[in-house]
C-alpha cells in the first residue's frame, strides 16, 4: 500500500513525498482510514512505529476546510514532554506546507506573552503539554469548547508522570461530540479506564505485541558488583567507560539513561573528565538549553547524551546506534521505550543494561514483561574484599576509620555503688607486708582518722548547745579562744589543752597560735598596756 491509497489531501501527499516517505507503516495504514472518517481511534504500538503521522496526516486533511476563531482552537494535541510536543509541531509544519493552517505550541519555559498572541489570532492546531494548557485556561486566555479533534499521544507516559487528573479535566472541558485519537505504547488498567470513559466506540489498532522490544535491537546485560555498597556508583561508571571503549568507532550516537537527575550530573562530569564528548539532558534545564542540546545531538556534534526518561519517548533521532541503561528503569515499560531509541527505521542497534543487586527486583519485572531473560553480556570484575584489620581502618570521606559498631563497640553494663565497693574489697593485697611501726605514713593517717571522728562528735554537741541569752556570747567567745589555745603554749600540740581549728589537724600555721586580746577589758575602759600586761 502507498499513501496515495489513503484518501489524503493532495497537498498533504505532496508534503509526505517531499519528506521521502512512500509507503505507510502498519500503524499508519490501519489508523488513518478510520481517522479520516471521523471515528475515535485507540492505537497501541511500540515507540518508533510512526504514530505521529498516524494522527497528524488525517487531522491536516480534515482541518483543510474551515477557519479558526480567536482563543478557540479547532484541534488539540496533548504530549507528555516539551521535547515530544516540539517534535510533533515540527511534523505538522512539514506535512502542512502549502496549506493555510495556524499552529501554536504551548510548553513551559517559554514566555506567556508570545503564546497569547498566537492564540488571539486563532489556532487550527494547538499542541501543548497538560500543565501549560491548564495555565492558559485558568488565566482566561483560552477556550476549549471549539475543539473538533483531540489527540492524546504517549498516554502511558502521561500516567507515569502523574498527568492523568489533568487529562481527565481537559477531557471534561472539551465538547462531547469531539473526535478522539488516543495513542499509547502500553495499556495499563488506568489507561484502559480512561479510554472506556471518554472514547465512543473506538477502532482499536494494535500492530505489535504490547511491551515487546524491537527485533532490530541487540540486548545485553552486565552485572556490576563491589565489595562496598557505597562503591557501586563508581564501579558502574568504570564498567560504562569500558563498554564505550570496547565499542569504539561503532558508536555514532549513544544515549545513556539514568533514573535520577543528580546521577545525570555526576555521570556527565565523570565522562567529561575522562575526555569523552558528552552532554546532558533532563527536566530541570532551561528549554533553550534543552533544544540546543537535542539539535547538537541530532547533528552529530555530540556523541554521548546522558539523559533521563524525558528522552525515552517520541524523540525521532534515527542515527542512535547505542543505548546504555546506566540505571535499570523502575517501570518495566520504560525499558522498551529506552532501547527503542536505537534500531529505528530498519536499522540495527545495541542496548546495554548495567544492573546491581539492589536493582534485581526491577530487572525481574522487565524480564517477566518481555517473557524472556535478557542475555548476559559479561560480569564486571569484583574487587577482593580487604582483610578485617585493613577494612576497619580504611579511611572514608573525612579520613575517619569505618568500624562495625555492633562488633567493635564494647557492651556497657551499669554498675551500682555497692558493686564498686565489692570490687574494692576483692582487690588483692600487696605481696609485701609492711609493719605499721616501720611505715612513716601509718601514724599520720591514724591521727587524721581519729581527728575526723572527734570533729563529728564536737559538731553534734555544739549544735545542741546553742546560746539562748545575749549575755552568754562573751563567755562563749572566751570558750572558743580557750579551744584554740590558752596562751603561747596553746595550739594543736598542747600547751593549754586546746585543739586547733577544724580541718587543719596537726598542721597548725604559726599565725594561728597567737592569742587573741581580751575584748571584755577594753569595753570596761582599761588601756591597751594593761591588756597586754594581763595577757603576759
Short mmCIF file of C-alpha atoms in Angstrom, two decimals:
data_model
loop_
_atom_site.label_atom_id
_atom_site.label_comp_id
_atom_site.label_asym_id
_atom_site.label_seq_id
_atom_site.Cartn_x
_atom_site.Cartn_y
_atom_site.Cartn_z
CA UNK A 1 0.00 0.00 0.00
CA UNK A 2 1.08 3.56 -0.70
CA UNK A 3 -0.02 6.90 0.73
CA UNK A 4 -1.94 7.61 -2.48
CA UNK A 5 -4.45 4.91 -1.48
CA UNK A 6 -5.30 6.56 1.88
CA UNK A 7 -7.57 9.34 0.52
CA UNK A 8 -5.43 12.12 1.95
CA UNK A 9 -5.49 15.70 0.71
CA UNK A 10 -3.29 16.12 -2.40
CA UNK A 11 -1.29 18.87 -0.70
CA UNK A 12 -0.62 16.51 2.22
CA UNK A 13 0.53 13.79 -0.17
CA UNK A 14 3.00 16.18 -1.79
CA UNK A 15 4.40 17.12 1.61
CA UNK A 16 4.76 13.45 2.58
CA UNK A 17 6.60 12.66 -0.65
CA UNK A 18 8.88 15.65 -0.03
CA UNK A 19 9.95 14.10 3.28
CA UNK A 20 11.00 10.90 1.47
CA UNK A 21 8.27 8.52 2.68
CA UNK A 22 6.50 6.41 0.06
CA UNK A 23 4.60 3.71 1.94
CA UNK A 24 2.83 3.91 5.32
CA UNK A 25 3.85 1.90 8.38
CA UNK A 26 1.40 -0.70 9.78
CA UNK A 27 0.06 1.70 12.42
CA UNK A 28 -0.43 4.43 9.77
CA UNK A 29 -2.09 2.03 7.37
CA UNK A 30 -4.69 0.93 9.92
CA UNK A 31 -5.25 4.20 11.83
CA UNK A 32 -5.52 6.79 9.04
CA UNK A 33 -8.70 5.47 7.29
CA UNK A 34 -10.96 5.45 10.39
CA UNK A 35 -9.48 8.78 11.49
CA UNK A 36 -10.46 10.32 8.15
CA UNK A 37 -14.00 9.02 8.70
CA UNK A 38 -14.24 10.92 11.99
CA UNK A 39 -14.26 7.86 14.26
CA UNK A 40 -12.43 7.54 17.56
CA UNK A 41 -9.20 5.57 17.30
CA UNK A 42 -7.33 3.68 20.02
CA UNK A 43 -3.83 3.00 18.72
CA UNK A 44 -1.43 0.66 20.52
CA UNK A 45 2.06 0.45 19.08
CA UNK A 46 5.58 0.50 20.35
CA UNK A 47 7.70 3.59 20.04
CA UNK A 48 9.27 4.38 16.70
CA UNK A 49 6.47 2.95 14.55
CA UNK A 50 5.26 6.27 13.09
CA UNK A 51 2.39 7.14 15.41
CA UNK A 52 2.82 10.89 14.89
CA UNK A 53 1.93 10.68 11.21
CA UNK A 54 -1.00 8.39 12.09
CA UNK A 55 -2.90 11.31 13.61
CA UNK A 56 -1.24 14.37 12.02
CA UNK A 57 -1.97 13.42 8.39
CA UNK A 58 -5.74 12.83 8.84
CA UNK A 59 -6.00 15.91 11.11
CA UNK A 60 -4.48 18.20 8.48
CA UNK A 61 -6.77 16.76 5.82
CA UNK A 62 -9.89 17.32 7.91
CA UNK A 63 -8.83 20.82 9.03
CA UNK A 64 -8.22 21.99 5.46
CA UNK A 65 -11.81 23.21 5.42
CA UNK A 66 -12.88 25.78 7.94
CA UNK A 67 -11.40 28.69 9.82
CA UNK A 68 -10.29 29.13 13.42
CA UNK A 69 -11.66 31.80 15.75
CA UNK A 70 -9.73 33.79 18.33
CA UNK A 71 -8.95 31.90 21.55
CA UNK A 72 -10.93 28.89 20.28
CA UNK A 73 -8.59 26.29 18.75
CA UNK A 74 -10.10 23.74 16.39
CA UNK A 75 -7.90 20.80 17.37
CA UNK A 76 -5.73 19.85 20.34
CA UNK A 77 -2.73 17.54 20.65
CA UNK A 78 -1.55 16.68 24.19
CA UNK A 79 2.02 15.49 24.73
CA UNK A 80 3.74 14.49 27.98
CA UNK A 81 7.04 16.35 27.47
CA UNK A 82 8.25 19.58 25.88
CA UNK A 83 10.59 17.73 23.53
CA UNK A 84 7.85 15.49 22.20
CA UNK A 85 5.49 18.44 21.78
CA UNK A 86 8.14 20.39 19.87
CA UNK A 87 8.79 17.37 17.64
CA UNK A 88 5.08 16.97 16.88
CA UNK A 89 4.96 20.68 15.97
CA UNK A 90 7.84 20.17 13.54
CA UNK A 91 5.98 17.28 11.87
CA UNK A 92 2.85 19.39 11.49
CA UNK A 93 4.85 22.16 9.87
CA UNK A 94 6.40 19.69 7.43
CA UNK A 95 3.11 17.99 6.48
CA UNK A 96 1.03 21.19 6.23
CA UNK A 97 3.18 23.03 3.70
CA UNK A 98 1.04 24.77 1.12
CA UNK A 99 -1.94 24.90 3.49
CA UNK A 100 -3.05 27.93 5.46
CA UNK A 101 -3.21 26.40 8.92
CA UNK A 102 -2.20 28.27 12.03
CA UNK A 103 -0.39 26.31 14.72
CA UNK A 104 0.58 27.19 18.29
CA UNK A 105 2.91 25.38 20.68
CA UNK A 106 2.16 25.75 24.40
CA UNK A 107 5.01 24.41 26.54
CA UNK A 108 6.78 25.52 29.68
CA UNK A 109 9.95 27.57 29.66
CA UNK A 110 8.54 29.98 27.03
CA UNK A 111 7.01 33.41 27.54
CA UNK A 112 3.25 33.53 28.06
CA UNK A 113 3.04 36.72 26.02
CA UNK A 114 4.22 35.17 22.76
CA UNK A 115 1.85 32.23 23.21
CA UNK A 116 -1.08 34.54 23.99
CA UNK A 117 -0.52 36.45 20.73
CA UNK A 118 -0.75 33.26 18.68
CA UNK A 119 -3.93 32.16 20.48
CA UNK A 120 -5.54 35.57 19.93
CA UNK A 121 -5.00 35.29 16.16
CA UNK A 122 -6.85 31.98 16.03
CA UNK A 123 -5.31 28.49 16.07
CA UNK A 124 -6.18 25.50 13.89
CA UNK A 125 -3.77 23.09 15.59
CA UNK A 126 -2.89 23.58 19.26
CA UNK A 127 -0.04 21.40 20.55
CA UNK A 128 0.54 21.57 24.29
CA UNK A 129 1.64 19.89 27.46
CA UNK A 130 -1.17 19.47 30.04
CA UNK A 131 0.28 21.83 32.64
CA UNK A 132 0.82 24.82 30.37
CA UNK A 133 -2.55 24.28 28.67
CA UNK A 134 -4.39 24.48 32.00
CA UNK A 135 -2.36 27.56 32.94
CA UNK A 136 -3.64 29.39 29.86
CA UNK A 137 -7.17 28.19 30.51
CA UNK A 138 -7.04 29.32 34.13
CA UNK A 139 -5.89 32.79 33.04
CA UNK A 140 -8.91 33.11 30.77
CA UNK A 141 -6.80 33.24 27.61
CA UNK A 142 -8.12 30.02 26.08
CA UNK A 143 -11.45 28.29 25.49
CA UNK A 144 -11.73 24.58 24.67
CA UNK A 145 -15.40 24.39 23.67
CA UNK A 146 -14.49 24.63 19.98
CA UNK A 147 -12.30 21.51 19.84
CA UNK A 148 -13.31 19.17 17.00
CA UNK A 149 -10.36 16.76 17.14
CA UNK A 150 -8.44 15.83 20.28
CA UNK A 151 -5.27 13.72 20.31
CA UNK A 152 -3.58 12.16 23.32
CA UNK A 153 -0.07 10.99 22.48
CA UNK A 154 2.01 8.67 24.70
CA UNK A 155 -0.83 8.20 27.17
CA UNK A 156 1.05 5.66 29.29
CA UNK A 157 3.85 8.19 29.75
CA UNK A 158 1.21 10.66 30.93
CA UNK A 159 0.27 8.12 33.55
CA UNK A 160 3.87 7.72 34.73
CA UNK A 161 4.30 11.49 35.03
CA UNK A 162 1.10 11.98 37.04
CA UNK A 163 -0.87 13.82 34.33
CA UNK A 164 -3.96 11.62 34.44
CA UNK A 165 -6.01 14.05 36.61
CA UNK A 166 -5.11 16.86 34.22
CA UNK A 167 -6.09 14.72 31.23
CA UNK A 168 -9.46 13.96 32.78
CA UNK A 169 -10.06 17.66 33.47
CA UNK A 170 -9.15 18.60 29.88
CA UNK A 171 -11.49 15.94 28.54
CA UNK A 172 -14.31 17.42 30.61
CA UNK A 173 -13.64 20.90 29.16
CA UNK A 174 -13.92 19.76 25.52
CA UNK A 175 -17.21 19.09 23.66
CA UNK A 176 -18.78 15.66 23.92
CA UNK A 177 -19.04 15.49 20.13
CA UNK A 178 -15.28 15.73 19.57
CA UNK A 179 -13.26 13.07 17.76
CA UNK A 180 -10.62 11.45 19.97
CA UNK A 181 -7.41 9.83 18.73
CA UNK A 182 -5.77 8.04 21.62
CA UNK A 183 -2.26 6.53 21.27
CA UNK A 184 -0.22 4.60 23.77
CA UNK A 185 2.60 2.08 23.73
CA UNK A 186 1.08 0.03 26.56
CA UNK A 187 -2.37 -0.31 28.08
CA UNK A 188 -2.19 -0.41 31.88
CA UNK A 189 -5.52 -0.62 33.76
CA UNK A 190 -5.69 3.14 34.45
CA UNK A 191 -5.32 3.96 30.75
CA UNK A 192 -7.95 1.37 29.89
CA UNK A 193 -10.33 3.07 32.33
CA UNK A 194 -9.86 6.44 30.63
CA UNK A 195 -10.45 5.03 27.16
CA UNK A 196 -13.63 3.33 28.35
CA UNK A 197 -14.83 6.62 29.86
CA UNK A 198 -14.01 9.20 27.17
CA UNK A 199 -13.82 7.30 23.86
CA UNK A 200 -17.00 6.37 21.97
CA UNK A 201 -16.88 3.01 20.22
CA UNK A 202 -13.22 3.42 19.20
CA UNK A 203 -11.46 1.49 16.46
CA UNK A 204 -8.73 -0.47 18.19
CA UNK A 205 -5.50 -0.60 16.20
CA UNK A 206 -2.75 -2.79 17.62
CA UNK A 207 0.14 -3.51 15.33
CA UNK A 208 2.63 -5.08 17.74
CA UNK A 209 2.56 -7.12 20.88
CA UNK A 210 2.45 -4.94 23.96
CA UNK A 211 5.77 -4.31 25.71
CA UNK A 212 7.82 -6.20 23.15
CA UNK A 213 11.32 -5.00 22.35
CA UNK A 214 12.21 -4.30 18.73
CA UNK A 215 13.83 -7.22 16.94
CA UNK A 216 16.47 -4.95 15.43
CA UNK A 217 17.98 -4.19 18.86
CA UNK A 218 20.66 -6.49 20.31
CA UNK A 219 20.25 -6.52 24.08
CA UNK A 220 22.99 -7.19 26.61
CA UNK A 221 23.00 -7.35 30.42
CA UNK A 222 26.06 -6.59 32.55
CA UNK A 223 26.18 -7.25 36.29
CA UNK A 224 28.14 -4.82 38.45
CA UNK A 225 29.27 -5.59 41.98
CA UNK A 226 31.53 -4.07 44.59
CA UNK A 227 32.92 -5.19 47.94
CA UNK A 228 31.45 -1.99 49.43
CA UNK A 229 27.91 -0.73 48.98
CA UNK A 230 28.99 2.90 48.56
CA UNK A 231 31.36 1.83 45.78
CA UNK A 232 28.65 0.67 43.36
CA UNK A 233 28.22 4.01 41.51
CA UNK A 234 31.96 4.25 40.92
CA UNK A 235 32.09 0.66 39.74
CA UNK A 236 29.19 1.27 37.34
CA UNK A 237 30.92 4.31 35.87
CA UNK A 238 34.04 2.24 35.29
CA UNK A 239 32.07 -0.54 33.57
CA UNK A 240 30.29 2.03 31.39
CA UNK A 241 33.58 3.53 30.27
CA UNK A 242 34.92 0.05 29.49
CA UNK A 243 31.86 -0.71 27.32
CA UNK A 244 32.15 2.58 25.47
CA UNK A 245 35.84 1.95 24.85
CA UNK A 246 35.15 -1.61 23.67
CA UNK A 247 32.54 -0.43 21.13
CA UNK A 248 34.92 2.22 19.84
CA UNK A 249 34.10 3.63 16.42
CA UNK A 250 30.90 1.58 16.19
CA UNK A 251 29.23 4.25 18.35
CA UNK A 252 27.90 7.05 16.18
CA UNK A 253 25.41 8.46 18.70
CA UNK A 254 24.57 6.95 22.07
CA UNK A 255 22.05 7.80 24.78
CA UNK A 256 22.89 6.94 28.39
CA UNK A 257 19.79 6.76 30.60
CA UNK A 258 19.77 7.46 34.35
CA UNK A 259 16.86 7.36 36.76
CA UNK A 260 17.73 10.47 38.80
CA UNK A 261 18.75 13.97 37.78
CA UNK A 262 21.64 14.18 40.24
CA UNK A 263 23.09 10.96 38.81
CA UNK A 264 22.96 12.57 35.36
CA UNK A 265 25.09 15.46 36.56
CA UNK A 266 27.62 13.20 38.30
CA UNK A 267 27.93 10.88 35.30
CA UNK A 268 28.22 13.82 32.90
CA UNK A 269 31.15 15.28 34.87
CA UNK A 270 32.81 11.87 35.15
CA UNK A 271 32.66 11.13 31.42
CA UNK A 272 33.76 14.65 30.57
CA UNK A 273 36.69 14.30 32.96
CA UNK A 274 37.82 11.19 31.08
CA UNK A 275 37.88 13.09 27.80
CA UNK A 276 34.61 11.88 26.23
CA UNK A 277 32.33 14.05 24.07
CA UNK A 278 29.20 14.19 26.23
CA UNK A 279 26.22 16.41 27.08
CA UNK A 280 23.27 16.05 29.48
CA UNK A 281 19.50 16.44 29.17
CA UNK A 282 16.89 16.46 31.94
CA UNK A 283 13.76 18.30 33.02
CA UNK A 284 15.45 20.96 35.18
CA UNK A 285 17.35 22.50 32.29
CA UNK A 286 16.15 25.66 30.60
CA UNK A 287 14.11 25.00 27.48
CA UNK A 288 16.57 26.87 25.29
CA UNK A 289 19.44 24.69 26.55
CA UNK A 290 17.40 21.53 26.05
CA UNK A 291 16.58 22.49 22.48
CA UNK A 292 20.20 23.35 21.65
CA UNK A 293 21.43 20.10 23.18
CA UNK A 294 18.99 17.99 21.18
CA UNK A 295 19.85 19.80 17.95
CA UNK A 296 23.57 19.26 18.53
CA UNK A 297 22.96 15.59 19.26
CA UNK A 298 20.88 15.13 16.11
CA UNK A 299 23.52 16.86 14.00
CA UNK A 300 26.30 14.65 15.32
CA UNK A 301 28.11 17.42 17.19
CA UNK A 302 27.66 15.48 20.43
CA UNK A 303 28.45 11.78 20.57
CA UNK A 304 27.11 10.83 24.01
CA UNK A 305 23.93 12.15 25.65
CA UNK A 306 23.29 11.45 29.34
CA UNK A 307 19.54 11.83 29.81
CA UNK A 308 16.54 10.98 31.95
CA UNK A 309 13.36 9.39 30.62
CA UNK A 310 12.50 12.77 29.09
CA UNK A 311 14.43 11.48 26.04
CA UNK A 312 12.87 8.00 26.11
CA UNK A 313 9.58 8.83 24.38
CA UNK A 314 8.88 10.02 20.88
CA UNK A 315 12.18 11.69 20.02
CA UNK A 316 12.95 10.98 16.39
CA UNK A 317 16.73 10.59 16.26
CA UNK A 318 17.27 7.86 13.66
CA UNK A 319 21.06 7.65 13.89
CA UNK A 320 21.29 6.48 17.51
CA UNK A 321 23.45 3.37 17.37
CA UNK A 322 23.71 2.51 21.06
CA UNK A 323 21.65 2.84 24.22
CA UNK A 324 23.15 2.38 27.69
CA UNK A 325 20.90 1.89 30.69
CA UNK A 326 23.18 3.13 33.44
CA UNK A 327 20.27 2.51 35.82
CA UNK A 328 17.64 -0.19 35.43
CA UNK A 329 14.31 1.62 34.88
CA UNK A 330 11.91 1.36 37.79
CA UNK A 331 8.94 0.95 35.42
CA UNK A 332 9.29 -2.08 33.20
CA UNK A 333 7.59 -0.37 30.24
CA UNK A 334 10.30 2.31 30.19
CA UNK A 335 12.85 -0.34 29.28
CA UNK A 336 11.13 -0.89 25.93
CA UNK A 337 10.96 2.85 25.27
CA UNK A 338 14.58 3.41 26.18
CA UNK A 339 16.03 0.73 23.94
CA UNK A 340 13.54 1.79 21.25
CA UNK A 341 15.66 4.92 20.71
CA UNK A 342 18.01 2.69 18.70
CA UNK A 343 17.28 0.22 15.91
CA UNK A 344 14.76 2.59 14.30
CA UNK A 345 13.63 2.67 10.65
CA UNK A 346 15.04 -0.78 9.91
CA UNK A 347 18.49 -0.01 11.32
CA UNK A 348 20.24 -2.26 13.81
CA UNK A 349 21.25 -1.11 17.28
CA UNK A 350 22.67 -2.27 20.58
CA UNK A 351 21.30 -1.81 24.08
CA UNK A 352 23.45 -2.37 27.19
CA UNK A 353 21.95 -2.54 30.67
CA UNK A 354 24.06 -2.23 33.82
CA UNK A 355 22.48 -3.82 36.86
CA UNK A 356 23.37 -4.21 40.52
CA UNK A 357 22.00 -6.39 43.29
CA UNK A 358 19.66 -3.65 44.68
CA UNK A 359 18.11 -3.32 41.19
CA UNK A 360 17.35 -7.02 40.81
CA UNK A 361 13.63 -6.58 41.53
CA UNK A 362 13.28 -4.10 38.65
CA UNK A 363 15.17 -6.44 36.35
CA UNK A 364 12.88 -9.33 37.29
CA UNK A 365 9.82 -7.26 36.34
CA UNK A 366 11.35 -6.34 32.99
CA UNK A 367 12.20 -9.93 32.11
CA UNK A 368 8.74 -11.03 33.20
CA UNK A 369 7.20 -8.41 30.90
CA UNK A 370 9.44 -9.41 27.98
CA UNK A 371 8.73 -13.10 28.54
CA UNK A 372 12.42 -14.00 28.37
CA UNK A 373 15.68 -13.24 30.13
CA UNK A 374 17.98 -10.54 28.81
CA UNK A 375 21.21 -12.15 27.51
CA UNK A 376 24.12 -11.66 29.88
CA UNK A 377 27.00 -9.97 28.11
CA UNK A 378 29.60 -10.27 30.87
CA UNK A 379 30.13 -9.61 34.53
CA UNK A 380 32.20 -6.76 35.83
CA UNK A 381 35.23 -7.77 37.91
CA UNK A 382 34.70 -7.59 41.64
CA UNK A 383 37.49 -6.26 43.83
CA UNK A 384 38.69 -8.67 46.51
CA UNK A 385 37.41 -7.71 49.94
CA UNK A 386 40.01 -6.17 52.22
CA UNK A 387 41.10 -8.01 55.40
CA UNK A 388 39.20 -7.17 58.53
CA UNK A 389 42.05 -5.21 60.07
CA UNK A 390 42.54 -3.12 56.94
CA UNK A 391 38.84 -2.68 56.32
CA UNK A 392 38.31 -1.39 59.84
CA UNK A 393 40.99 1.27 59.45
CA UNK A 394 40.27 2.24 55.83
CA UNK A 395 39.64 5.99 55.68
CA UNK A 396 36.45 7.13 54.03
CA UNK A 397 35.42 10.70 53.23
CA UNK A 398 36.73 12.72 56.16
CA UNK A 399 39.59 10.35 56.90
CA UNK A 400 37.98 8.67 59.93
CA UNK A 401 38.05 4.89 60.04
CA UNK A 402 34.90 2.95 59.39
CA UNK A 403 34.20 0.37 62.08
CA UNK A 404 31.46 -2.08 62.70
CA UNK A 405 29.86 -0.64 65.80
CA UNK A 406 27.96 -3.82 66.62
CA UNK A 407 31.13 -5.90 66.67
CA UNK A 408 33.77 -3.46 67.92
CA UNK A 409 31.85 -1.43 70.48
CA UNK A 410 32.12 -2.98 73.99
CA UNK A 411 28.97 -3.68 75.84
CA UNK A 412 28.24 -1.15 78.56
CA UNK A 413 26.94 -2.51 81.86
CA UNK A 414 25.54 -0.21 84.51
CA UNK A 415 27.09 -0.85 87.93
CA UNK A 416 25.80 0.42 91.24
CA UNK A 417 27.74 1.89 94.16
CA UNK A 418 27.59 -1.37 96.11
CA UNK A 419 29.11 -3.28 93.20
CA UNK A 420 32.04 -0.86 93.08
CA UNK A 421 32.60 -1.29 96.83
CA UNK A 422 32.65 -5.05 96.36
CA UNK A 423 35.29 -4.65 93.65
CA UNK A 424 37.45 -2.61 96.01
CA UNK A 425 37.11 -5.30 98.66
CA UNK A 426 38.10 -8.04 96.20
CA UNK A 427 41.31 -6.25 95.13
CA UNK A 428 44.34 -8.46 96.01
CA UNK A 429 46.56 -7.29 98.83
CA UNK A 430 50.20 -6.40 98.30
CA UNK A 431 52.70 -9.27 98.32
CA UNK A 432 54.97 -7.49 100.81
CA UNK A 433 53.50 -6.85 104.27
CA UNK A 434 54.91 -3.68 105.77
CA UNK A 435 54.82 -3.36 109.59
CA UNK A 436 52.87 -0.44 110.92
CA UNK A 437 55.80 0.73 113.06
CA UNK A 438 58.11 0.94 110.07
CA UNK A 439 55.65 2.84 107.89
CA UNK A 440 56.14 6.56 108.05
CA UNK A 441 52.65 7.30 106.79
CA UNK A 442 50.73 4.98 109.15
CA UNK A 443 50.73 7.30 112.19
CA UNK A 444 49.53 10.44 110.43
CA UNK A 445 46.75 8.52 108.68
CA UNK A 446 45.55 7.11 112.01
CA UNK A 447 45.68 10.53 113.63
CA UNK A 448 43.69 12.06 110.80
CA UNK A 449 41.01 9.37 111.17
CA UNK A 450 40.72 9.98 114.90
CA UNK A 451 40.60 13.73 114.36
CA UNK A 452 37.72 13.37 111.90
CA UNK A 453 35.67 11.28 114.35
CA UNK A 454 36.26 13.76 117.20
CA UNK A 455 35.25 16.70 114.98
CA UNK A 456 31.98 14.97 114.03
CA UNK A 457 31.25 14.40 117.74
CA UNK A 458 32.01 18.05 118.61
CA UNK A 459 29.87 19.26 115.72
CA UNK A 460 26.90 17.28 117.00
CA UNK A 461 27.28 18.57 120.58
CA UNK A 462 27.78 22.19 119.55
CA UNK A 463 24.52 22.14 117.57
CA UNK A 464 22.62 21.16 120.76
CA UNK A 465 24.27 23.88 122.92
CA UNK A 466 23.27 26.98 121.06
CA UNK A 467 23.18 30.18 123.29
CA UNK A 468 19.81 31.39 124.46
CA UNK A 469 20.77 34.78 126.06
CA UNK A 470 22.83 37.71 124.85
CA UNK A 471 24.99 37.74 128.00
CA UNK A 472 26.30 34.29 127.14
CA UNK A 473 28.00 35.40 123.92
CA UNK A 474 31.21 36.84 125.55
CA UNK A 475 31.60 33.71 127.62
CA UNK A 476 31.18 31.56 124.51
CA UNK A 477 33.82 33.66 122.73
CA UNK A 478 36.20 33.00 125.61
CA UNK A 479 35.45 29.32 125.38
CA UNK A 480 36.24 29.41 121.70
CA UNK A 481 39.51 31.18 122.45
CA UNK A 482 40.33 28.54 125.03
CA UNK A 483 39.74 25.84 122.45
CA UNK A 484 42.16 27.49 120.05
CA UNK A 485 44.83 27.74 122.78
CA UNK A 486 45.11 29.29 126.29
CA UNK A 487 48.47 31.03 125.80
CA UNK A 488 51.74 30.85 123.98
CA UNK A 489 51.92 27.18 124.61
CA UNK A 490 48.36 26.57 123.34
CA UNK A 491 47.53 25.10 119.97
CA UNK A 492 47.23 21.81 118.31
CA UNK A 493 50.28 20.32 120.08
CA UNK A 494 49.25 21.09 123.65
CA UNK A 495 50.39 23.90 125.96
CA UNK A 496 46.87 24.76 127.11
CA UNK A 497 44.92 21.64 126.38
CA UNK A 498 43.14 23.24 123.41
CA UNK A 499 42.92 21.94 119.86
CA UNK A 500 43.49 23.77 116.63
CA UNK A 501 40.84 24.96 114.15
CA UNK A 502 38.68 22.41 112.48
CA UNK A 503 40.04 20.81 109.35
CA UNK A 504 43.72 21.62 109.97
CA UNK A 505 44.61 18.71 112.24
CA UNK A 506 48.23 18.73 113.36
CA UNK A 507 49.31 21.10 110.60
CA UNK A 508 48.74 24.30 112.57
CA UNK A 509 50.07 27.51 110.97
CA UNK A 510 52.21 29.69 113.27
CA UNK A 511 49.98 32.78 112.99
CA UNK A 512 47.03 30.80 114.29
CA UNK A 513 48.87 30.24 117.60
CA UNK A 514 48.93 33.97 118.51
CA UNK A 515 46.40 34.53 121.37
CA UNK A 516 43.53 36.95 120.90
CA UNK A 517 43.27 40.10 123.06
CA UNK A 518 40.72 40.23 125.87
CA UNK A 519 37.99 42.39 124.39
CA UNK A 520 35.94 42.44 127.62
CA UNK A 521 38.50 44.59 129.43
CA UNK A 522 38.57 47.04 126.51
CA UNK A 523 34.91 47.56 126.86
CA UNK A 524 35.31 48.25 130.61
CA UNK A 525 37.75 51.14 129.91
CA UNK A 526 41.20 49.53 130.50
CA UNK A 527 44.15 50.71 128.49
CA UNK A 528 45.92 48.74 125.83
CA UNK A 529 49.02 48.47 128.03
CA UNK A 530 47.08 46.90 130.86
CA UNK A 531 45.56 44.40 128.49
CA UNK A 532 48.95 43.43 127.17
CA UNK A 533 50.33 43.14 130.71
CA UNK A 534 47.46 40.96 131.82
CA UNK A 535 47.87 38.80 128.79
CA UNK A 536 51.57 38.41 129.59
#
